Amino acid sequence: MMVKIDNITPIISRDFNSNTYIFNDIIVDPGSSLNINYLLENIKLAGLSIDNINKIINTHCHFDHTGADEYLQKEFGLDVYLHPLDADAIIRHDDEETVASHFAASTPDIDVKIIEEGDKFYDFEVIHTPGHTHGSICLYNGQSLITGDTVFSEGSFGRTDFKTGSSIDLKKSLKKLNELDVSNLFTGHGPYVESNGNQYLALSYKNSSLLF
């Protein structure tokens, strides 16, 4: 049985895919279409069933987070949620903005539902955190923060040189997150942080002074 922290089951990525997190009937960032078998195998290893998952929340539109959406929606009927600024890139099939072109792939062909700042999914609230992309979001339940590529462990943060990225916006988003009380930090790539997330948020915000 895989670990569960604060009702969140983490599936750590391999290769260039994003980490995936599952809570209740929601899967956050299922990864790319190159990740399907690994994802489904790890869902089973966690003692979960894909048949009990109804929703996908994507922290942003990049292919390494959203590429699996198409298979999961068409095969299992999952609803897909994105912030409207990033949903637009999916709707337009903009392979540059979704960075699908970097993976020699195509933007997933999916129906998208919209989420906005302040929306709630069980105990988790949507926080709009532009910077890595203009529609990036995090999910926060008062103890755990699912960050996508906005912030990572060890004081690092998402790059801003992709289309719609902004170092100015990212600094503001990191300041916003640094004001939260966070124990567990579930990042889009690399190791997650258990029990001392505030330390890494503070360090990431401090290091953001290096951005132009």
Short mmCIF file of N, CA and C in Angstrom, two decimals, residues 8-77:
data_model
loop_
_atom_site.label_atom_id
_atom_site.label_comp_id
_atom_site.label_asym_id
_atom_site.label_seq_id
_atom_site.Cartn_x
_atom_site.Cartn_y
_atom_site.Cartn_z
N ILE A 8 -4.21 12.65 0.96
CA ILE A 8 -3.66 12.81 -0.40
C ILE A 8 -2.74 11.64 -0.70
N THR A 9 -2.99 10.98 -1.81
CA THR A 9 -2.11 9.90 -2.27
C THR A 9 -1.19 10.45 -3.35
N PRO A 10 0.11 10.52 -3.10
CA PRO A 10 1.04 11.02 -4.12
C PRO A 10 1.54 9.88 -5.02
N ILE A 11 1.63 10.16 -6.29
CA ILE A 11 2.28 9.27 -7.26
C ILE A 11 3.43 10.06 -7.87
N ILE A 12 4.64 9.71 -7.50
CA ILE A 12 5.81 10.47 -7.93
C ILE A 12 6.15 10.11 -9.37
N SER A 13 6.45 11.11 -10.15
CA SER A 13 6.63 10.94 -11.59
C SER A 13 7.91 10.20 -11.93
N ARG A 14 7.97 9.76 -13.16
CA ARG A 14 9.22 9.29 -13.73
C ARG A 14 9.41 10.00 -15.07
N ASP A 15 10.63 10.02 -15.53
CA ASP A 15 10.97 10.72 -16.76
C ASP A 15 10.59 12.20 -16.63
N PHE A 16 9.88 12.74 -17.62
CA PHE A 16 9.57 14.17 -17.61
C PHE A 16 8.12 14.45 -17.23
N ASN A 17 7.43 13.47 -16.70
CA ASN A 17 6.05 13.67 -16.31
C ASN A 17 5.94 14.40 -14.98
N SER A 18 4.77 14.96 -14.75
CA SER A 18 4.51 15.62 -13.47
C SER A 18 4.20 14.59 -12.40
N ASN A 19 4.37 14.99 -11.16
CA ASN A 19 3.80 14.23 -10.06
C ASN A 19 2.28 14.29 -10.14
N THR A 20 1.64 13.25 -9.61
CA THR A 20 0.18 13.17 -9.59
C THR A 20 -0.28 13.02 -8.15
N TYR A 21 -1.39 13.66 -7.82
CA TYR A 21 -1.95 13.58 -6.47
C TYR A 21 -3.43 13.24 -6.55
N ILE A 22 -3.87 12.35 -5.68
CA ILE A 22 -5.26 11.92 -5.67
C ILE A 22 -5.85 12.15 -4.29
N PHE A 23 -7.02 12.79 -4.25
CA PHE A 23 -7.78 12.89 -3.01
C PHE A 23 -9.27 12.79 -3.34
N ASN A 24 -10.02 12.12 -2.48
CA ASN A 24 -11.44 11.88 -2.73
C ASN A 24 -11.63 11.29 -4.13
N ASP A 25 -12.44 11.92 -4.97
CA ASP A 25 -12.66 11.41 -6.33
C ASP A 25 -11.93 12.26 -7.37
N ILE A 26 -10.85 12.90 -6.95
CA ILE A 26 -10.14 13.86 -7.80
C ILE A 26 -8.70 13.42 -8.02
N ILE A 27 -8.26 13.53 -9.26
CA ILE A 27 -6.86 13.32 -9.60
C ILE A 27 -6.28 14.64 -10.10
N VAL A 28 -5.18 15.05 -9.51
CA VAL A 28 -4.54 16.33 -9.87
C VAL A 28 -3.32 16.05 -10.73
N ASP A 29 -3.31 16.61 -11.94
CA ASP A 29 -2.16 16.51 -12.86
C ASP A 29 -1.78 15.04 -13.14
N PRO A 30 -2.56 14.36 -13.98
CA PRO A 30 -2.27 12.95 -14.26
C PRO A 30 -1.04 12.70 -15.12
N GLY A 31 -0.39 13.75 -15.59
CA GLY A 31 0.84 13.56 -16.36
C GLY A 31 0.58 13.54 -17.86
N SER A 32 1.58 13.13 -18.61
CA SER A 32 1.48 13.13 -20.07
C SER A 32 0.87 11.84 -20.57
N SER A 33 0.56 11.81 -21.86
CA SER A 33 0.02 10.60 -22.47
C SER A 33 1.07 9.49 -22.55
N LEU A 34 2.32 9.82 -22.28
CA LEU A 34 3.39 8.83 -22.26
C LEU A 34 3.44 8.10 -20.92
N ASN A 35 2.52 8.47 -20.02
CA ASN A 35 2.58 8.06 -18.62
C ASN A 35 1.42 7.15 -18.22
N ILE A 36 0.55 6.78 -19.16
CA ILE A 36 -0.72 6.16 -18.82
C ILE A 36 -0.55 4.86 -18.04
N ASN A 37 0.23 3.92 -18.56
CA ASN A 37 0.36 2.62 -17.89
C ASN A 37 0.96 2.76 -16.50
N TYR A 38 1.99 3.61 -16.37
CA TYR A 38 2.61 3.86 -15.07
C TYR A 38 1.58 4.43 -14.10
N LEU A 39 0.78 5.37 -14.58
CA LEU A 39 -0.23 6.00 -13.74
C LEU A 39 -1.27 4.98 -13.26
N LEU A 40 -1.82 4.20 -14.19
CA LEU A 40 -2.86 3.24 -13.84
C LEU A 40 -2.32 2.16 -12.90
N GLU A 41 -1.09 1.72 -13.12
CA GLU A 41 -0.48 0.72 -12.24
C GLU A 41 -0.32 1.27 -10.82
N ASN A 42 0.08 2.52 -10.72
CA ASN A 42 0.29 3.10 -9.40
C ASN A 42 -1.01 3.42 -8.68
N ILE A 43 -2.06 3.71 -9.42
CA ILE A 43 -3.37 3.88 -8.80
C ILE A 43 -3.79 2.57 -8.14
N LYS A 44 -3.57 1.46 -8.83
CA LYS A 44 -3.89 0.14 -8.26
C LYS A 44 -3.01 -0.17 -7.05
N LEU A 45 -1.71 0.15 -7.17
CA LEU A 45 -0.80 -0.10 -6.05
C LEU A 45 -1.21 0.68 -4.80
N ALA A 46 -1.85 1.82 -5.02
CA ALA A 46 -2.30 2.65 -3.90
C ALA A 46 -3.59 2.12 -3.28
N GLY A 47 -4.13 1.04 -3.85
CA GLY A 47 -5.38 0.49 -3.34
C GLY A 47 -6.59 1.28 -3.78
N LEU A 48 -6.44 2.06 -4.85
CA LEU A 48 -7.52 2.88 -5.38
C LEU A 48 -8.01 2.30 -6.70
N SER A 49 -9.16 2.79 -7.14
CA SER A 49 -9.71 2.36 -8.43
C SER A 49 -9.99 3.58 -9.30
N ILE A 50 -9.57 3.52 -10.54
CA ILE A 50 -9.84 4.62 -11.47
C ILE A 50 -11.34 4.82 -11.64
N ASP A 51 -12.12 3.77 -11.40
CA ASP A 51 -13.58 3.88 -11.54
C ASP A 51 -14.19 4.76 -10.47
N ASN A 52 -13.45 5.01 -9.40
CA ASN A 52 -13.95 5.88 -8.32
C ASN A 52 -13.45 7.31 -8.44
N ILE A 53 -12.71 7.60 -9.51
CA ILE A 53 -12.22 8.95 -9.75
C ILE A 53 -13.08 9.60 -10.83
N ASN A 54 -13.59 10.79 -10.54
CA ASN A 54 -14.54 11.45 -11.44
C ASN A 54 -14.04 12.74 -12.04
N LYS A 55 -13.01 13.34 -11.44
CA LYS A 55 -12.58 14.66 -11.87
C LYS A 55 -11.06 14.72 -12.00
N ILE A 56 -10.61 15.50 -12.97
CA ILE A 56 -9.20 15.88 -13.12
C ILE A 56 -9.10 17.38 -12.88
N ILE A 57 -8.22 17.77 -11.99
CA ILE A 57 -7.86 19.19 -11.86
C ILE A 57 -6.43 19.34 -12.35
N ASN A 58 -6.24 20.21 -13.32
CA ASN A 58 -4.90 20.50 -13.82
C ASN A 58 -4.43 21.82 -13.23
N THR A 59 -3.22 21.81 -12.67
CA THR A 59 -2.67 23.04 -12.09
C THR A 59 -2.29 24.05 -13.16
N HIS A 60 -2.05 23.57 -14.37
CA HIS A 60 -1.82 24.45 -15.52
C HIS A 60 -1.89 23.60 -16.79
N CYS A 61 -1.69 24.23 -17.93
CA CYS A 61 -2.01 23.59 -19.21
C CYS A 61 -0.86 22.78 -19.82
N HIS A 62 0.31 22.74 -19.23
CA HIS A 62 1.45 22.11 -19.88
C HIS A 62 1.26 20.61 -20.04
N PHE A 63 1.75 20.11 -21.17
CA PHE A 63 1.50 18.73 -21.60
C PHE A 63 1.97 17.69 -20.60
N ASP A 64 3.06 17.95 -19.88
CA ASP A 64 3.55 16.96 -18.91
C ASP A 64 2.62 16.83 -17.71
N HIS A 65 1.62 17.72 -17.62
CA HIS A 65 0.60 17.63 -16.59
C HIS A 65 -0.76 17.23 -17.15
N THR A 66 -1.02 17.55 -18.41
CA THR A 66 -2.37 17.39 -18.99
C THR A 66 -2.48 16.34 -20.08
N GLY A 67 -1.35 15.83 -20.55
CA GLY A 67 -1.40 14.94 -21.72
C GLY A 67 -2.25 13.70 -21.54
N ALA A 68 -2.33 13.21 -20.28
CA ALA A 68 -3.13 12.01 -20.01
C ALA A 68 -4.62 12.30 -19.92
N ASP A 69 -4.99 13.58 -19.89
CA ASP A 69 -6.40 13.94 -19.74
C ASP A 69 -7.28 13.32 -20.83
N GLU A 70 -6.78 13.34 -22.07
CA GLU A 70 -7.61 12.87 -23.18
C GLU A 70 -7.98 11.40 -23.00
N TYR A 71 -7.00 10.57 -22.68
CA TYR A 71 -7.28 9.14 -22.48
C TYR A 71 -8.24 8.94 -21.31
N LEU A 72 -7.99 9.61 -20.20
CA LEU A 72 -8.81 9.43 -19.01
C LEU A 72 -10.24 9.92 -19.22
N GLN A 73 -10.39 11.00 -19.97
CA GLN A 73 -11.74 11.49 -20.24
C GLN A 73 -12.50 10.57 -21.18
N LYS A 74 -11.84 10.15 -22.25
CA LYS A 74 -12.52 9.32 -23.25
C LYS A 74 -12.75 7.90 -22.76
N GLU A 75 -11.83 7.37 -21.96
CA GLU A 75 -11.94 5.98 -21.50
C GLU A 75 -12.81 5.86 -20.25
N PHE A 76 -12.76 6.86 -19.36
CA PHE A 76 -13.43 6.73 -18.07
C PHE A 76 -14.43 7.86 -17.79
N GLY A 77 -14.54 8.82 -18.69
CA GLY A 77 -15.54 9.87 -18.55
C GLY A 77 -15.24 10.93 -17.52
#
